[in-house]
Coordinates of C-alpha atoms in Angstrom, one line a residue:
M76 CA -107.4 -9.7 -234.0
K77 CA -104.3 -11.2 -234.4
T78 CA -100.8 -9.3 -233.4
Y79 CA -97.7 -11.1 -233.2
G80 CA -94.6 -10.4 -230.9
R81 CA -91.1 -12.3 -229.7
P82 CA -90.2 -13.7 -233.1
R83 CA -86.7 -15.6 -233.8
L84 CA -85.1 -17.8 -236.4
I85 CA -84.1 -21.2 -235.4
T86 CA -83.0 -24.5 -236.6
E87 CA -84.7 -28.0 -236.4
E88 CA -82.5 -28.7 -233.6
D89 CA -83.5 -25.9 -231.3
K90 CA -84.6 -27.5 -227.7
R91 CA -88.1 -25.9 -227.6
Y92 CA -88.9 -26.4 -231.4
R93 CA -88.2 -30.6 -230.6
S94 CA -90.0 -30.4 -227.8
Y95 CA -92.8 -29.8 -230.0
T96 CA -92.6 -31.6 -232.5
E97 CA -92.6 -34.7 -230.0
Q98 CA -96.0 -34.0 -229.2
F99 CA -97.2 -34.7 -233.0
T100 CA -95.1 -37.6 -233.1
L101 CA -96.7 -39.3 -229.7
A102 CA -100.3 -38.5 -231.3
R103 CA -99.4 -40.3 -234.6
K104 CA -98.4 -43.6 -232.9
N105 CA -102.2 -43.4 -231.9
Q106 CA -103.8 -43.0 -235.0
K107 CA -105.0 -45.5 -237.7
A108 CA -103.0 -47.1 -240.0
I109 CA -102.4 -44.4 -242.9
R110 CA -102.5 -45.2 -246.9
P111 CA -99.7 -45.8 -248.9
P112 CA -98.1 -42.1 -250.0
R113 CA -99.5 -40.8 -253.6
Q114 CA -96.5 -40.9 -256.3
R115 CA -97.5 -37.0 -256.8
D116 CA -97.1 -36.0 -253.4
L117 CA -93.7 -37.9 -253.0
F118 CA -92.4 -36.0 -256.2
G119 CA -93.8 -32.2 -254.4
G120 CA -91.6 -33.2 -251.5
Q121 CA -88.5 -34.0 -253.8
A122 CA -88.9 -31.3 -255.9
E123 CA -88.8 -28.9 -252.7
A124 CA -85.5 -30.7 -251.9
A125 CA -84.2 -30.2 -255.9
L126 CA -85.0 -26.7 -256.0
R127 CA -83.5 -26.0 -252.3
Q128 CA -80.5 -27.5 -253.7
W129 CA -80.8 -24.9 -257.0
L130 CA -81.0 -22.0 -254.6
G131 CA -78.2 -22.8 -253.0
E132 CA -75.8 -22.8 -256.0
R133 CA -76.8 -19.4 -256.1
I134 CA -77.5 -17.7 -253.0
E135 CA -76.2 -18.6 -249.6
L136 CA -79.3 -20.1 -247.7
D137 CA -79.6 -19.5 -244.0
E138 CA -79.9 -22.8 -241.9
R139 CA -82.7 -21.5 -240.1
R140 CA -85.6 -22.1 -241.5
I141 CA -87.8 -22.8 -238.6
L142 CA -89.8 -19.4 -237.4
E143 CA -90.8 -19.3 -234.1
Y144 CA -93.5 -16.6 -232.8
E145 CA -95.9 -15.4 -230.4
E146 CA -99.9 -14.9 -231.5
R147 CA -101.8 -13.1 -229.2
R148 CA -105.2 -13.5 -229.5
N149 CA -107.9 -12.3 -227.0
R150 CA -105.4 -11.5 -224.5
R151 CA -103.5 -15.1 -224.6
G152 CA -100.4 -15.7 -226.3
F153 CA -99.6 -19.1 -228.0
I154 CA -95.8 -20.2 -229.1
K155 CA -96.1 -20.8 -233.2
Y156 CA -93.9 -22.3 -235.4
R157 CA -93.7 -22.3 -239.3
E158 CA -91.4 -23.7 -242.0
L159 CA -89.7 -21.6 -244.3
D160 CA -89.0 -23.9 -247.4
A161 CA -85.9 -21.8 -247.7
L162 CA -84.5 -18.1 -247.2
T163 CA -81.5 -16.1 -247.0
V164 CA -80.7 -13.1 -244.6
E165 CA -78.7 -10.2 -245.2
R166 CA -78.2 -7.9 -242.0
R167 CA -81.7 -5.7 -242.4
H168 CA -82.7 -7.7 -245.5
V169 CA -84.7 -11.4 -245.6
H170 CA -85.4 -13.0 -248.5
V171 CA -88.5 -16.0 -248.2
F172 CA -88.4 -18.9 -251.1
E173 CA -92.0 -20.5 -250.9
I174 CA -91.5 -23.5 -252.7
K175 CA -95.0 -25.2 -254.2
T176 CA -95.8 -27.4 -256.5
S177 CA -99.3 -27.9 -258.1
R178 CA -101.4 -28.7 -261.1
T179 CA -103.9 -25.7 -260.0
A180 CA -103.3 -22.0 -260.1
S181 CA -105.7 -21.4 -257.5
A182 CA -103.3 -22.5 -255.2
L183 CA -101.2 -19.6 -255.9
R184 CA -104.2 -17.3 -253.9
R185 CA -104.6 -19.6 -251.3
A186 CA -100.7 -19.1 -250.7
V187 CA -101.3 -15.3 -250.5
G188 CA -103.2 -14.6 -247.3
Q189 CA -100.3 -17.0 -245.7
L190 CA -97.2 -15.8 -247.4
Q191 CA -98.4 -12.1 -246.2
E192 CA -99.0 -13.1 -242.7
T193 CA -95.4 -14.5 -243.2
R194 CA -94.1 -11.4 -244.0
A195 CA -95.6 -9.3 -241.3
I196 CA -94.1 -11.5 -238.2
L197 CA -90.8 -11.3 -240.3
R198 CA -91.0 -7.5 -240.3
L199 CA -90.8 -7.7 -236.6
L200 CA -87.0 -9.0 -237.0
Y201 CA -86.0 -7.6 -240.7
P202 CA -87.3 -4.1 -241.8
S203 CA -87.0 -5.5 -245.6
V204 CA -89.0 -8.8 -246.5
T205 CA -88.8 -10.0 -250.1
I206 CA -90.8 -13.4 -250.8
T207 CA -91.0 -15.7 -253.8
I208 CA -92.7 -18.9 -254.6
L209 CA -90.9 -20.8 -256.7
L210 CA -94.0 -22.8 -258.5
V211 CA -93.5 -26.3 -260.1
D212 CA -96.0 -26.3 -262.8
T213 CA -97.3 -30.4 -262.6
G214 CA -99.9 -29.7 -265.1
I215 CA -101.8 -26.1 -264.4
P216 CA -104.3 -25.8 -267.8
A217 CA -102.8 -23.8 -270.5
S218 CA -105.5 -22.6 -272.4
V219 CA -109.3 -21.7 -272.2
E220 CA -109.5 -24.8 -274.9
V221 CA -107.5 -27.2 -272.7
I222 CA -110.0 -26.3 -269.8
E223 CA -113.1 -26.3 -271.9
A224 CA -112.4 -30.1 -272.6
M225 CA -111.7 -31.1 -269.1
M226 CA -115.1 -29.6 -268.2
S227 CA -116.6 -31.7 -270.8
S228 CA -115.0 -35.0 -270.6
D229 CA -116.2 -37.9 -268.8
R230 CA -114.7 -37.1 -265.4
P231 CA -114.7 -33.1 -265.0
P232 CA -113.3 -31.5 -262.4
P233 CA -115.7 -30.6 -259.5
R234 CA -114.9 -26.9 -260.1
R235 CA -113.8 -24.9 -263.8
P236 CA -109.8 -24.7 -263.4
E237 CA -108.2 -21.4 -263.6
L238 CA -105.7 -20.3 -265.8
L239 CA -102.1 -18.9 -264.5
R240 CA -102.8 -15.7 -266.1
E241 CA -106.4 -15.2 -264.5
V242 CA -104.9 -15.9 -261.4
L243 CA -102.2 -13.5 -261.4
A244 CA -104.8 -11.1 -263.4
A245 CA -107.0 -11.3 -260.1
V246 CA -104.5 -11.3 -257.2
P247 CA -102.1 -8.3 -258.2
T248 CA -99.9 -9.2 -255.1
L249 CA -98.6 -11.6 -257.3
R250 CA -95.7 -10.7 -260.2
L251 CA -94.5 -13.6 -262.6
V252 CA -90.6 -13.5 -263.2
E253 CA -89.0 -15.4 -265.5
S254 CA -85.3 -15.4 -263.2
L255 CA -83.9 -14.5 -260.2
E256 CA -82.5 -11.6 -261.1
E257 CA -86.1 -10.0 -262.2
V258 CA -87.3 -10.2 -258.5
R259 CA -87.8 -7.0 -256.4
A260 CA -86.4 -6.6 -252.7
D261 CA -89.7 -5.0 -252.0
D262 CA -92.0 -5.1 -249.1
E263 CA -95.2 -5.0 -251.5
T264 CA -95.7 -7.9 -254.1
I265 CA -94.7 -11.2 -254.0
A266 CA -92.3 -12.9 -257.4
V267 CA -93.4 -16.1 -258.6
L268 CA -90.7 -17.9 -260.7
R269 CA -92.2 -21.4 -262.4
F270 CA -90.4 -24.5 -263.3
S271 CA -91.7 -27.2 -265.3
V272 CA -91.7 -30.6 -264.4
E273 CA -88.6 -31.1 -267.4
T274 CA -86.4 -28.7 -265.3
I275 CA -86.9 -30.4 -261.8
I276 CA -86.0 -33.8 -263.6
A277 CA -82.9 -31.8 -265.0
I278 CA -81.9 -30.7 -261.4
A279 CA -82.7 -33.9 -259.4
G280 CA -82.6 -36.9 -262.3
A281 CA -85.7 -39.0 -262.8
E282 CA -84.1 -41.5 -261.2
N283 CA -84.6 -39.9 -257.7
L284 CA -88.0 -38.8 -258.6
A285 CA -91.8 -40.1 -258.4
L286 CA -93.1 -39.8 -261.7
A287 CA -95.7 -42.5 -261.8
W288 CA -98.6 -40.3 -261.9
D289 CA -100.7 -42.2 -263.7
A290 CA -102.6 -44.5 -261.1
D291 CA -102.8 -41.2 -258.7
D292 CA -104.9 -40.0 -261.1
E293 CA -107.0 -42.6 -261.6
E294 CA -108.2 -43.1 -257.6
P295 CA -110.9 -40.6 -256.7
E296 CA -109.8 -38.2 -254.2
E297 CA -110.0 -39.4 -250.8
P298 CA -111.1 -37.1 -247.4
E299 CA -109.0 -35.7 -245.4
E300 CA -107.7 -37.5 -242.6
P301 CA -108.7 -35.6 -239.3
R302 CA -105.6 -33.6 -237.6
P303 CA -103.7 -35.2 -234.5
T304 CA -104.7 -32.6 -231.8
A305 CA -102.2 -31.3 -229.5
S306 CA -101.9 -28.0 -227.2
L307 CA -99.1 -25.4 -228.1
Y308 CA -97.1 -23.3 -225.3
A309 CA -100.0 -20.8 -223.8
T310 CA -98.7 -17.7 -222.1
S311 CA -101.1 -15.9 -220.7
G312 CA -104.9 -15.3 -221.0
D313 CA -107.7 -18.1 -220.9
E314 CA -108.4 -18.6 -224.4
D315 CA -108.3 -22.4 -225.6
A316 CA -105.7 -23.2 -227.5
Q317 CA -107.1 -25.8 -229.9
G318 CA -107.9 -23.6 -232.5
A319 CA -104.4 -22.4 -232.9
A320 CA -102.8 -26.2 -232.3
D321 CA -105.4 -27.2 -235.7
D322 CA -103.5 -24.6 -237.6
D323 CA -101.7 -26.6 -240.2
D324 CA -100.4 -23.4 -241.8
D325 CA -98.2 -23.0 -238.4
N326 CA -97.6 -26.9 -238.2
P327 CA -94.0 -28.0 -240.0
F328 CA -94.5 -31.3 -238.6
A329 CA -97.9 -31.7 -240.3
A330 CA -96.4 -29.7 -243.5
A331 CA -93.9 -32.6 -243.4
L332 CA -96.5 -35.1 -243.1
R333 CA -98.3 -34.0 -246.2
K334 CA -95.1 -33.7 -248.4
A335 CA -94.8 -37.4 -247.7
G336 CA -97.7 -37.7 -248.5
L337 CA -98.9 -39.5 -244.7
K338 CA -101.4 -37.1 -244.4

C-alpha cells in the first residue's frame, strides 16, 4: 500500500527538481534516434499551451506547477514529481486543471485514477481540492452509428470506441460542465469541460497549430519505445526504486517528451 508525505508545490527552477530532470536528459543522449513527432502529438502540446493561456485570462494561475512529494511503499520512501497542467491556489483551496487532448473517450477513464491520487496528495497541503479536466475532443465518436461504421470499415479500430456519454455514465466521478462557472468546489467529483478543435483554432490561430493529421492516421501505430530508466531519491528502507522510476505518470520530463511527440 502506498502512502504520501512531505508534499510541496515548486516551479521548474527548483534546484532539486532540476537535478532530477537532468538524469533523464543524460539518459536520452544514450538512446537511439527517435522518429519525428506526429502532428497529433504536436497539436496536443499546442492545445495545452493555448488552454493555459485561456485559463490565465480568466483566473490567476499559480506558477508552481510541479508537485513534489514522498511516496512510501514497504518502509521505503521515494521523492517523486508530478506535473500539473495548471492550477490556482486560494488560501486553503486549490483548483487543479488537467488538459487532455484525445479522440477516445476512454482517455477519461485512465485519467481518473491518477487525478484522484493527485487530489489525495494535495489534501495534505490544502483541505479543499477541486479538479477539472479540459478535454480537447479531436474526434471522439458522436453516435452509435459512427462507431458501427468505424467497426465495419476496412481498417477498424482494435476495440470498440466508447461514446463520451457512455464513459460519463460508467464513471460517476466525472461530471460534464458547460463552463468554468458550473464547476463545483468539492472533493468528490471531477468536472469535464469539453473543447472542440475549432475552439482551439480560435484561441491560438490555425497558423500556430499542427493540423495535418491525415498522414498520421494512415500510419500504423508503432509500439511504444522503452522508457529511459533512472533512480529517484530514496530516503529509507530497502525496496528497489526502479518501479517508481518507471512510472511516467509521475515523471514530468517524460510527460513533456510525450507532448512533443518524442516518446
